[in-house]
Short mmCIF file of C-alpha atoms in Angstrom, two decimals:
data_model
loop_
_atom_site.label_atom_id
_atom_site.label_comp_id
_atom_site.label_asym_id
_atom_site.label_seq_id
_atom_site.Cartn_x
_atom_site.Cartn_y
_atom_site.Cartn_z
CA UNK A 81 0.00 0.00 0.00
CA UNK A 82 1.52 3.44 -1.12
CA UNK A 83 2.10 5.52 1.98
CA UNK A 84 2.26 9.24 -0.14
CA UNK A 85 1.60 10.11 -3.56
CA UNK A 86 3.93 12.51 -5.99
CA UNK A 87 1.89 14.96 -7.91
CA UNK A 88 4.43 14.06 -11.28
CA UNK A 89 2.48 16.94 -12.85
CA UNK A 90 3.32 19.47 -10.27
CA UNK A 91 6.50 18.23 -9.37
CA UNK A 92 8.77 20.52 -11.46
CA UNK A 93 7.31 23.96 -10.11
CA UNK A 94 8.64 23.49 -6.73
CA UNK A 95 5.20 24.06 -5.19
CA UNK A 96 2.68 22.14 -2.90
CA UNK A 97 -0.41 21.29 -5.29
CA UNK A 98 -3.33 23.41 -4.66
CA UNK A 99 -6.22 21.70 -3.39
CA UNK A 100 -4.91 18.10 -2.21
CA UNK A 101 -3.36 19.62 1.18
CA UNK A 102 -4.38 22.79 3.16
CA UNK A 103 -0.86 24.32 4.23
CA UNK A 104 -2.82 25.11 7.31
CA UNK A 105 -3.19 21.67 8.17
CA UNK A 106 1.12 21.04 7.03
CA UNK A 107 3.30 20.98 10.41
CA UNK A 108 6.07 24.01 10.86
CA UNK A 109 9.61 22.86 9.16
CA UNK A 110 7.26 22.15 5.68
CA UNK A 111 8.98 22.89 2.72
CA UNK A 112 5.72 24.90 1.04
CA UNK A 113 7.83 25.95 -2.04
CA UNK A 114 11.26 26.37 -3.81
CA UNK A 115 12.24 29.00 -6.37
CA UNK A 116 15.01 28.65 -8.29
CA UNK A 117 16.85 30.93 -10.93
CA UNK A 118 19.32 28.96 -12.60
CA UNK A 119 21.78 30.73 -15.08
CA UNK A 120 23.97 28.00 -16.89
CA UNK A 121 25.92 29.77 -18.88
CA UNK A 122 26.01 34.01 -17.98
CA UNK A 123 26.26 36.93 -19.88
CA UNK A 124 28.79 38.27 -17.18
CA UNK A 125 27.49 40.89 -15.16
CA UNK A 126 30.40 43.50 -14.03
CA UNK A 127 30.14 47.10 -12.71
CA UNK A 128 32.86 49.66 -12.38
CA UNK A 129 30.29 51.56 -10.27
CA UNK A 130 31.60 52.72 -6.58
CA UNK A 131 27.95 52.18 -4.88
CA UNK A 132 26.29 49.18 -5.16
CA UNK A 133 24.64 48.29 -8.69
CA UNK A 134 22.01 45.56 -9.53
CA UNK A 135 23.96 42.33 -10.70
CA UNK A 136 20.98 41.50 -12.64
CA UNK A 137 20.39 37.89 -11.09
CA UNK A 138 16.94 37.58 -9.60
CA UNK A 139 14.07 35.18 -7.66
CA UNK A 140 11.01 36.02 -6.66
CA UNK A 141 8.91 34.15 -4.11
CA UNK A 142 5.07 34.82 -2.18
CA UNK A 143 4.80 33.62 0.38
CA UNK A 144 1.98 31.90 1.38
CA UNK A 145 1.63 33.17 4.94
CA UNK A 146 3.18 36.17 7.09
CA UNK A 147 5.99 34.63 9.52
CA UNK A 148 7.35 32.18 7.38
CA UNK A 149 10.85 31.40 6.95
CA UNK A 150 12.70 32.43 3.34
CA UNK A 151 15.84 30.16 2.78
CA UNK A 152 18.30 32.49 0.14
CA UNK A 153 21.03 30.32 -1.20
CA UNK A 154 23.33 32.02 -4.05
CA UNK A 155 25.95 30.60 -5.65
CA UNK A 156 28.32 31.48 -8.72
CA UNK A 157 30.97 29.83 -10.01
CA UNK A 158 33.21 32.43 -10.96
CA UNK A 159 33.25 36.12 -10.29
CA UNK A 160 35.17 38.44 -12.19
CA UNK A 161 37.55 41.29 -11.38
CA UNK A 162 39.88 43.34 -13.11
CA UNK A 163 40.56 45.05 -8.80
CA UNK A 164 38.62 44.56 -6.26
CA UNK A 165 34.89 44.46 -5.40
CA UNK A 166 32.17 42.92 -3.29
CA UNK A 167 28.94 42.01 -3.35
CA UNK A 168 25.99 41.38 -1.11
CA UNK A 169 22.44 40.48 -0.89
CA UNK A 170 19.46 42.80 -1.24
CA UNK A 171 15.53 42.51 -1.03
CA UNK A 172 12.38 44.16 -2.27
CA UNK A 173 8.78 43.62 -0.47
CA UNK A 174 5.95 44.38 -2.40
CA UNK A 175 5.99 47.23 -4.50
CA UNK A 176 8.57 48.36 -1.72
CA UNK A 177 12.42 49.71 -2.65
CA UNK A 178 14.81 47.55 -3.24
CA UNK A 179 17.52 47.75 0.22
CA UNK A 180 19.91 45.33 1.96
CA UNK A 181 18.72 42.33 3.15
CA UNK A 182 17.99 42.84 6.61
CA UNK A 183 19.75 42.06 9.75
CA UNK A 184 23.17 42.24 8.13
CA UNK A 185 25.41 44.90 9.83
CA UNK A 186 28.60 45.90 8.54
CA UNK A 187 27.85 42.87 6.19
CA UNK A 188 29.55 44.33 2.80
CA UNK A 189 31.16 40.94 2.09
CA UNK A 190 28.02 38.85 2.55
CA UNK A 191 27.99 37.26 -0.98
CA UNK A 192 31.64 37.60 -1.36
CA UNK A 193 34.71 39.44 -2.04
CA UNK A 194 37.52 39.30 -4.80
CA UNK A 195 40.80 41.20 -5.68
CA UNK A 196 42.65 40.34 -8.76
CA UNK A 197 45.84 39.48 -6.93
CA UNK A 198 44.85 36.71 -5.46
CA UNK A 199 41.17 35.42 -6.07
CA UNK A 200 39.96 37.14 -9.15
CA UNK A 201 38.36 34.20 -10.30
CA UNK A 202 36.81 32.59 -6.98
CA UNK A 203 33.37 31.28 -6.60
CA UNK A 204 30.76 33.52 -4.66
CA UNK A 205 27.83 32.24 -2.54
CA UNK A 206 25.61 33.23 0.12
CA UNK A 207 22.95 31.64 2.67
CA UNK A 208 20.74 33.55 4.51
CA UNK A 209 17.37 33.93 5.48
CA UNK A 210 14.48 36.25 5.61
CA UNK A 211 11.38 35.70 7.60
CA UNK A 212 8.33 37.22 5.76
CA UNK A 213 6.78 40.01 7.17
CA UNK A 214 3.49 39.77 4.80
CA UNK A 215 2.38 37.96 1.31
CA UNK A 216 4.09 40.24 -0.69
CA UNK A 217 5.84 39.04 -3.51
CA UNK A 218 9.86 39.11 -2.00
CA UNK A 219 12.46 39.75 -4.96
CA UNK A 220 15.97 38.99 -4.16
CA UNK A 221 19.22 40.24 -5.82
CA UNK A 222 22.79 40.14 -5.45
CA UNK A 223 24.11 43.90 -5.63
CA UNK A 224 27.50 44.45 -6.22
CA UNK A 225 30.68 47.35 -6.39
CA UNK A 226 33.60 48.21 -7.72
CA UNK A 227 36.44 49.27 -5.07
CA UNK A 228 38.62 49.64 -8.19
CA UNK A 229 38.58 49.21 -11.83
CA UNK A 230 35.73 46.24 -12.75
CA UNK A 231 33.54 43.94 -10.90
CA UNK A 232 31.52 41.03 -11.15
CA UNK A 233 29.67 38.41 -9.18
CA UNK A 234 29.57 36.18 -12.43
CA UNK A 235 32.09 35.63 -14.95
CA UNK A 236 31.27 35.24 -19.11
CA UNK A 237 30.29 31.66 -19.69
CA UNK A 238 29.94 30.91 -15.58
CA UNK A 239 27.07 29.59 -14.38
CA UNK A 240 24.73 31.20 -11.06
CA UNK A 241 21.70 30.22 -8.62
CA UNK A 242 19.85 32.03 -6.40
CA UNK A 243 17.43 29.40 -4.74
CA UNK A 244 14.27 30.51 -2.68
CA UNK A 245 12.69 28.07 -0.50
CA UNK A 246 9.71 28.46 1.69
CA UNK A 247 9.64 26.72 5.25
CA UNK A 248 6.29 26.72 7.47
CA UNK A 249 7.45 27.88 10.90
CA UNK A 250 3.91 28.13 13.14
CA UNK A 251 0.48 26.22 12.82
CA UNK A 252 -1.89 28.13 11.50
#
């Protein structure tokens, strides 16, 4: 006797099928839904901007209920520099500005941190966390700088992921 069933249909989105299970009814630690942006092969995204620019690498989530937990996991497999630069994460709730991920003081190497003399090429990644405030739709962006000459959390031909995933924390 089959203890669960997949939903083969649904499986691919990342989400809990509508209508087969109440998420009120799911226990807290439920994985409600995963977002992932997954770049295989990237443009390149570089800045020689001295403020922190858009990197252009994006995933949106809604949340299904205020109070839930957002898992952010970023990853790249090369970053780019012709200096030195950094990067870290930012967020935008709703039809909200786009800021720093909160929580994160003095946090400019959060997604990482390269100079050319001696890890221009190194991977970047980041895991964090967000808990959501509402069931506005949450965008989430690496934002990067220059601290001289160019800058980039992905290199040419380098592949990304920003992941999103949705955790039930209390019964509803």
């Amino acid at each position: 006797m089959a203890l669960s069933k997949i939903d083969v249909a649904n499986m691919l989105t990342g989400t809990i099928p509508q209508g087969n299970v109440a998420t009120s009814s799911l226990p807290a630690g439920t994985i409600l839904q995963v977002v992932r942006n997954f770049i295989p092969n990237s443009p390149g995204t570089t800045t020689t901007s001295s403020s922190f620019v858009a990197s252009g690498i994006q995933a949106s989530i809604t949340p299904t209920a205020s109070g839930n937990l957002i898992i952010v996991d970023f990853s790249s497999s090369m970053n780019e520099t012709g200096g030195q630069g950094l990067a870290k994460m930012y967020l935008k709730v709703g039809s909200g500005s786009i800021d720093e991920l909160p929580g994160i003081t003095n946090g400019q190497y959060q997604v990482g941190y390269a100079n050319n003399g001696h890890n221009r090429y190194a991977p970047h990644c980041f895991g964090g966390s967000y808990t959501a405030t509402s069931t506005d739709v949450l965008l989430f962006e690496p934002y990067m700088k220059a601290a001289s000459s160019n800058y980039g959390v992905a290199h040419t031909n380098s592949s990304s992921s920003l992941t999103l995933t949705e955790v039930k924390v209390w019964w509803l």
